[in-house]
Structure formats: structure tokens, C-alpha cells
């Protein structure tokens, strides 16, 4: 079969594989992963669609899969059909405006985090809380939501975007922060929940050609 002219590339995020949105009804994690990885393999063999993942994201994902007792056979499929590639961090250029906006956003979030902490201390003082563990737990939850939701908060996220920019690839993720920054980077992106159906559509179309 001749090489397919599209040569589509996608960079895959951990959230794609863990999202319940990719599972059929009553389907477990491992069965969903097997089905997804089989589609990725077929898309590669039939349409030359390549899927990539930075090593940092790969390590994060495989650690989670190991914790959830996903079989070595399924992990082996991941190793075979999803290409690990380090992003060219010294070669890919990022507009200074994006860095400026990131610093500005993080500065604002730190201020919000301080207000969350102040409110927790004030509430504990006024209500006479004696359950320190409960106060700390609530504070952690609110602080994490304020500082991390919708923002790049790890080197794995950054590696994903840099690799996609380098390869001119689409980003596949369920992470809102990555989606927001993919738009700023001028990258194509796709919600993880829509990726299996996209591959199936490509494959169905190829059979009709």
C-alpha cells in the first residue's frame, strides 16, 4: 500500500488514556486502553498517522498504569505504537509575549492563593475550629484549585506543547490548561474524548477510497 499523503501527527497527553470519556459503557480502564491502542496501531499501519509522547509524559503515564495494575501486554502496546521523543527545547522558539503572559498569570494566581490561605486562617480563628486536619485539607483543596486549574503546572505539560510545536502536530488532551496554551501556541488540539472516534473516521474513510 502506498504511503498515505496526510502524514498526520499527534502528541498524546496522559489525560487521554485515563479519561473515562474514552470508555464504552461498563468498560474498564485496560479494555479501553487496548481498544484505543489497537486503533492507534491500525491508523499507523494503514494511514501513516503517527502518535508521539515526550518521555516525561510517558514515565508519568506508565507509573500510573503500574499503580492501577494494567497488564504488561497493554503497556507493551503503548511502547510499540506511541513514539517517545524528547522535545527540542533549545531549538523551538517561544514568543516572548507568551512568557510574559505566563509570568503575569502566575503572579495573579499566587495572590489569589494567599487570599485563600488568609481566609482559611480567618475562618478557623472565628469559628474556633479544633479539627486542624479538616482545615488543612480544605485549604489544600482550594489552594490547588486556585493555583493549578487551567494553567501549565508541570514540565510534562510544557514538554507536550514544545514537542507538538516542533512536529507541527495536534495535541490530544483532556487538560483545560493545556488546551488554553495550545491555542496561544497556535497548535491544533483535540479533546481526548474525541480522539478514538477521529481515528475510526479516518479509517472508515480510507476503506471507501
PDB file of C-alpha atoms in Angstrom, residues 16-189:
ATOM      1  CA  UNK A  16      -6.273  10.936  27.114  1.00  0.00           C
ATOM      2  CA  UNK A  17      -5.537   7.451  28.411  1.00  0.00           C
ATOM      3  CA  UNK A  18      -7.042   7.937  31.853  1.00  0.00           C
ATOM      4  CA  UNK A  19     -10.236   9.741  30.863  1.00  0.00           C
ATOM      5  CA  UNK A  20     -13.452   7.819  31.470  1.00  0.00           C
ATOM      6  CA  UNK A  21     -14.810   9.637  28.410  1.00  0.00           C
ATOM      7  CA  UNK A  22     -12.974   7.215  26.088  1.00  0.00           C
ATOM      8  CA  UNK A  23     -14.571   4.157  27.691  1.00  0.00           C
ATOM      9  CA  UNK A  24     -17.643   2.350  26.435  1.00  0.00           C
ATOM     10  CA  UNK A  25     -20.395   1.629  28.924  1.00  0.00           C
ATOM     11  CA  UNK A  26     -19.200  -0.710  31.710  1.00  0.00           C
ATOM     12  CA  UNK A  27     -15.740  -0.854  30.095  1.00  0.00           C
ATOM     13  CA  UNK A  28     -12.737  -0.943  32.405  1.00  0.00           C
ATOM     14  CA  UNK A  29      -9.503   1.012  32.034  1.00  0.00           C
ATOM     15  CA  UNK A  30      -7.447  -1.793  30.496  1.00  0.00           C
ATOM     16  CA  UNK A  31     -10.069  -2.777  27.910  1.00  0.00           C
ATOM     17  CA  UNK A  32     -10.444   0.866  26.880  1.00  0.00           C
ATOM     18  CA  UNK A  33      -6.670   1.235  26.540  1.00  0.00           C
ATOM     19  CA  UNK A  34      -6.394  -1.930  24.467  1.00  0.00           C
ATOM     20  CA  UNK A  35      -9.095  -0.699  22.110  1.00  0.00           C
ATOM     21  CA  UNK A  36      -7.505   2.748  21.795  1.00  0.00           C
ATOM     22  CA  UNK A  37      -4.009   1.378  21.223  1.00  0.00           C
ATOM     23  CA  UNK A  38      -5.315  -1.064  18.609  1.00  0.00           C
ATOM     24  CA  UNK A  39      -6.846   1.892  16.752  1.00  0.00           C
ATOM     25  CA  UNK A  40      -3.576   3.823  17.014  1.00  0.00           C
ATOM     26  CA  UNK A  41      -1.699   0.808  15.613  1.00  0.00           C
ATOM     27  CA  UNK A  42      -4.125   0.380  12.697  1.00  0.00           C
ATOM     28  CA  UNK A  43      -4.043   4.102  11.915  1.00  0.00           C
ATOM     29  CA  UNK A  44      -0.243   3.950  11.789  1.00  0.00           C
ATOM     30  CA  UNK A  45      -0.132   0.898   9.522  1.00  0.00           C
ATOM     31  CA  UNK A  46      -2.937   1.961   7.185  1.00  0.00           C
ATOM     32  CA  UNK A  47      -2.713   5.766   7.131  1.00  0.00           C
ATOM     33  CA  UNK A  48       0.769   6.516   8.476  1.00  0.00           C
ATOM     34  CA  UNK A  49      -0.753   8.514  11.346  1.00  0.00           C
ATOM     35  CA  UNK A  50       1.957   8.802  13.996  1.00  0.00           C
ATOM     36  CA  UNK A  51       1.388   9.346  17.704  1.00  0.00           C
ATOM     37  CA  UNK A  52       4.116  10.786  19.925  1.00  0.00           C
ATOM     38  CA  UNK A  53       4.705  11.335  23.611  1.00  0.00           C
ATOM     39  CA  UNK A  54       7.544  13.097  25.454  1.00  0.00           C
ATOM     40  CA  UNK A  55       9.487  10.734  27.763  1.00  0.00           C
ATOM     41  CA  UNK A  56       8.422  12.779  30.785  1.00  0.00           C
ATOM     42  CA  UNK A  57       4.754  12.199  29.928  1.00  0.00           C
ATOM     43  CA  UNK A  58       5.439   8.544  29.113  1.00  0.00           C
ATOM     44  CA  UNK A  59       7.056   7.986  32.512  1.00  0.00           C
ATOM     45  CA  UNK A  60       4.147   9.693  34.247  1.00  0.00           C
ATOM     46  CA  UNK A  61       1.608   7.553  32.392  1.00  0.00           C
ATOM     47  CA  UNK A  62       3.365   4.212  32.839  1.00  0.00           C
ATOM     48  CA  UNK A  63       3.776   4.852  36.564  1.00  0.00           C
ATOM     49  CA  UNK A  64       0.033   5.450  36.871  1.00  0.00           C
ATOM     50  CA  UNK A  65      -0.775   2.351  34.810  1.00  0.00           C
ATOM     51  CA  UNK A  66       1.508   0.273  37.014  1.00  0.00           C
ATOM     52  CA  UNK A  67      -0.262   1.583  40.134  1.00  0.00           C
ATOM     53  CA  UNK A  68      -3.594   0.576  38.582  1.00  0.00           C
ATOM     54  CA  UNK A  69      -2.361  -2.944  37.743  1.00  0.00           C
ATOM     55  CA  UNK A  70      -2.631  -2.562  33.972  1.00  0.00           C
ATOM     56  CA  UNK A  71      -1.050  -5.616  32.340  1.00  0.00           C
ATOM     57  CA  UNK A  72       2.413  -5.671  30.776  1.00  0.00           C
ATOM     58  CA  UNK A  73       0.807  -6.676  27.472  1.00  0.00           C
ATOM     59  CA  UNK A  74      -1.141  -3.418  27.316  1.00  0.00           C
ATOM     60  CA  UNK A  75       1.871  -1.354  28.379  1.00  0.00           C
ATOM     61  CA  UNK A  76       3.877  -3.127  25.659  1.00  0.00           C
ATOM     62  CA  UNK A  77       1.351  -1.917  23.077  1.00  0.00           C
ATOM     63  CA  UNK A  78       1.913   1.613  24.327  1.00  0.00           C
ATOM     64  CA  UNK A  79       5.682   1.172  23.951  1.00  0.00           C
ATOM     65  CA  UNK A  80       5.265  -0.178  20.421  1.00  0.00           C
ATOM     66  CA  UNK A  81       2.810   2.259  18.861  1.00  0.00           C
ATOM     67  CA  UNK A  82       3.348   5.559  20.676  1.00  0.00           C
ATOM     68  CA  UNK A  83       6.714   7.074  19.777  1.00  0.00           C
ATOM     69  CA  UNK A  84       8.771   8.542  22.614  1.00  0.00           C
ATOM     70  CA  UNK A  85      10.628  11.698  21.603  1.00  0.00           C
ATOM     71  CA  UNK A  86      12.284  14.423  23.632  1.00  0.00           C
ATOM     72  CA  UNK A  87      11.223  17.915  22.553  1.00  0.00           C
ATOM     73  CA  UNK A  88      13.943  20.112  21.038  1.00  0.00           C
ATOM     74  CA  UNK A  89      13.886  22.580  23.924  1.00  0.00           C
ATOM     75  CA  UNK A  90      16.913  24.538  22.655  1.00  0.00           C
ATOM     76  CA  UNK A  91      15.577  24.820  19.117  1.00  0.00           C
ATOM     77  CA  UNK A  92      11.859  25.576  19.432  1.00  0.00           C
ATOM     78  CA  UNK A  93      11.239  29.300  19.773  1.00  0.00           C
ATOM     79  CA  UNK A  94       8.501  30.675  22.041  1.00  0.00           C
ATOM     80  CA  UNK A  95       7.238  34.257  21.614  1.00  0.00           C
ATOM     81  CA  UNK A  96       8.283  36.489  24.493  1.00  0.00           C
ATOM     82  CA  UNK A  97       4.661  37.638  24.796  1.00  0.00           C
ATOM     83  CA  UNK A  98       3.621  34.127  25.864  1.00  0.00           C
ATOM     84  CA  UNK A  99       6.303  34.019  28.556  1.00  0.00           C
ATOM     85  CA  UNK A 100       5.240  37.461  29.754  1.00  0.00           C
ATOM     86  CA  UNK A 101       1.599  36.378  29.970  1.00  0.00           C
ATOM     87  CA  UNK A 102       2.538  33.196  31.835  1.00  0.00           C
ATOM     88  CA  UNK A 103       4.512  35.147  34.437  1.00  0.00           C
ATOM     89  CA  UNK A 104       1.660  37.643  34.776  1.00  0.00           C
ATOM     90  CA  UNK A 105      -0.905  34.875  35.204  1.00  0.00           C
ATOM     91  CA  UNK A 106       1.151  33.020  37.809  1.00  0.00           C
ATOM     92  CA  UNK A 107       1.702  36.227  39.752  1.00  0.00           C
ATOM     93  CA  UNK A 108      -2.062  36.762  39.876  1.00  0.00           C
ATOM     94  CA  UNK A 109      -2.673  33.192  40.951  1.00  0.00           C
ATOM     95  CA  UNK A 110      -0.130  33.463  43.772  1.00  0.00           C
ATOM     96  CA  UNK A 111      -2.023  36.496  45.067  1.00  0.00           C
ATOM     97  CA  UNK A 112      -5.282  34.514  44.915  1.00  0.00           C
ATOM     98  CA  UNK A 113      -3.595  31.629  46.729  1.00  0.00           C
ATOM     99  CA  UNK A 114      -2.533  33.960  49.523  1.00  0.00           C
ATOM    100  CA  UNK A 115      -6.129  35.166  49.872  1.00  0.00           C
ATOM    101  CA  UNK A 116      -7.334  31.563  50.089  1.00  0.00           C
ATOM    102  CA  UNK A 117      -4.821  30.941  52.885  1.00  0.00           C
ATOM    103  CA  UNK A 118      -5.802  34.111  54.719  1.00  0.00           C
ATOM    104  CA  UNK A 119      -9.499  33.206  54.523  1.00  0.00           C
ATOM    105  CA  UNK A 120      -8.820  29.722  55.879  1.00  0.00           C
ATOM    106  CA  UNK A 121      -6.892  31.116  58.854  1.00  0.00           C
ATOM    107  CA  UNK A 122      -9.588  33.732  59.496  1.00  0.00           C
ATOM    108  CA  UNK A 123     -12.379  31.138  59.292  1.00  0.00           C
ATOM    109  CA  UNK A 124     -10.574  28.765  61.653  1.00  0.00           C
ATOM    110  CA  UNK A 125      -9.987  31.585  64.135  1.00  0.00           C
ATOM    111  CA  UNK A 126     -13.547  32.905  64.057  1.00  0.00           C
ATOM    112  CA  UNK A 127     -15.260  29.505  64.230  1.00  0.00           C
ATOM    113  CA  UNK A 128     -12.923  28.111  66.870  1.00  0.00           C
ATOM    114  CA  UNK A 129     -12.050  25.038  64.804  1.00  0.00           C
ATOM    115  CA  UNK A 130     -10.320  22.313  66.734  1.00  0.00           C
ATOM    116  CA  UNK A 131     -10.038  19.861  63.829  1.00  0.00           C
ATOM    117  CA  UNK A 132      -6.796  21.139  62.320  1.00  0.00           C
ATOM    118  CA  UNK A 133      -6.668  18.265  59.830  1.00  0.00           C
ATOM    119  CA  UNK A 134     -10.007  19.272  58.321  1.00  0.00           C
ATOM    120  CA  UNK A 135      -8.954  22.906  57.983  1.00  0.00           C
ATOM    121  CA  UNK A 136      -5.692  21.920  56.283  1.00  0.00           C
ATOM    122  CA  UNK A 137      -7.489  19.518  53.927  1.00  0.00           C
ATOM    123  CA  UNK A 138      -9.957  22.213  52.828  1.00  0.00           C
ATOM    124  CA  UNK A 139      -7.131  24.703  52.408  1.00  0.00           C
ATOM    125  CA  UNK A 140      -5.113  22.315  50.258  1.00  0.00           C
ATOM    126  CA  UNK A 141      -8.098  21.646  48.003  1.00  0.00           C
ATOM    127  CA  UNK A 142      -8.955  25.304  47.477  1.00  0.00           C
ATOM    128  CA  UNK A 143      -5.310  26.329  47.103  1.00  0.00           C
ATOM    129  CA  UNK A 144      -4.654  23.639  44.495  1.00  0.00           C
ATOM    130  CA  UNK A 145      -7.763  24.626  42.545  1.00  0.00           C
ATOM    131  CA  UNK A 146      -6.834  28.313  42.627  1.00  0.00           C
ATOM    132  CA  UNK A 147      -3.211  27.913  41.560  1.00  0.00           C
ATOM    133  CA  UNK A 148      -3.263  24.924  39.230  1.00  0.00           C
ATOM    134  CA  UNK A 149      -6.596  24.624  37.435  1.00  0.00           C
ATOM    135  CA  UNK A 150      -6.407  25.808  33.829  1.00  0.00           C
ATOM    136  CA  UNK A 151      -2.679  26.573  33.844  1.00  0.00           C
ATOM    137  CA  UNK A 152       0.549  24.844  32.832  1.00  0.00           C
ATOM    138  CA  UNK A 153       1.721  23.410  36.121  1.00  0.00           C
ATOM    139  CA  UNK A 154       4.324  20.786  35.223  1.00  0.00           C
ATOM    140  CA  UNK A 155       7.261  20.176  32.938  1.00  0.00           C
ATOM    141  CA  UNK A 156       5.255  17.317  31.399  1.00  0.00           C
ATOM    142  CA  UNK A 157       2.653  19.807  30.153  1.00  0.00           C
ATOM    143  CA  UNK A 158       5.351  22.077  28.771  1.00  0.00           C
ATOM    144  CA  UNK A 159       7.180  19.193  27.052  1.00  0.00           C
ATOM    145  CA  UNK A 160       3.910  18.209  25.385  1.00  0.00           C
ATOM    146  CA  UNK A 161       3.399  21.664  23.868  1.00  0.00           C
ATOM    147  CA  UNK A 162       7.014  22.095  22.789  1.00  0.00           C
ATOM    148  CA  UNK A 163       7.034  18.704  21.058  1.00  0.00           C
ATOM    149  CA  UNK A 164       3.754  19.464  19.285  1.00  0.00           C
ATOM    150  CA  UNK A 165       5.143  22.797  18.092  1.00  0.00           C
ATOM    151  CA  UNK A 166       8.328  21.120  16.888  1.00  0.00           C
ATOM    152  CA  UNK A 167       6.452  18.418  14.943  1.00  0.00           C
ATOM    153  CA  UNK A 168       3.567  20.654  13.805  1.00  0.00           C
ATOM    154  CA  UNK A 169       1.355  18.063  15.455  1.00  0.00           C
ATOM    155  CA  UNK A 170      -2.071  18.142  17.028  1.00  0.00           C
ATOM    156  CA  UNK A 171      -2.302  17.989  20.819  1.00  0.00           C
ATOM    157  CA  UNK A 172      -4.670  15.392  22.292  1.00  0.00           C
ATOM    158  CA  UNK A 173      -5.629  16.115  25.892  1.00  0.00           C
ATOM    159  CA  UNK A 174      -8.420  16.478  28.432  1.00  0.00           C
ATOM    160  CA  UNK A 175      -6.434  19.055  30.417  1.00  0.00           C
ATOM    161  CA  UNK A 176      -8.013  22.527  30.215  1.00  0.00           C
ATOM    162  CA  UNK A 177      -4.710  24.254  30.957  1.00  0.00           C
ATOM    163  CA  UNK A 178      -3.009  22.513  28.033  1.00  0.00           C
ATOM    164  CA  UNK A 179      -5.934  23.356  25.745  1.00  0.00           C
ATOM    165  CA  UNK A 180      -5.706  27.037  26.680  1.00  0.00           C
ATOM    166  CA  UNK A 181      -1.995  27.171  25.984  1.00  0.00           C
ATOM    167  CA  UNK A 182      -2.278  25.106  22.802  1.00  0.00           C
ATOM    168  CA  UNK A 183      -4.486  27.905  21.464  1.00  0.00           C
ATOM    169  CA  UNK A 184      -1.892  30.503  22.458  1.00  0.00           C
ATOM    170  CA  UNK A 185       0.859  28.437  20.822  1.00  0.00           C
ATOM    171  CA  UNK A 186      -1.188  28.281  17.612  1.00  0.00           C
ATOM    172  CA  UNK A 187      -1.431  24.492  17.839  1.00  0.00           C
ATOM    173  CA  UNK A 188      -4.169  22.213  16.654  1.00  0.00           C
ATOM    174  CA  UNK A 189      -5.767  20.372  19.543  1.00  0.00           C
TER     175      UNK A 189
END
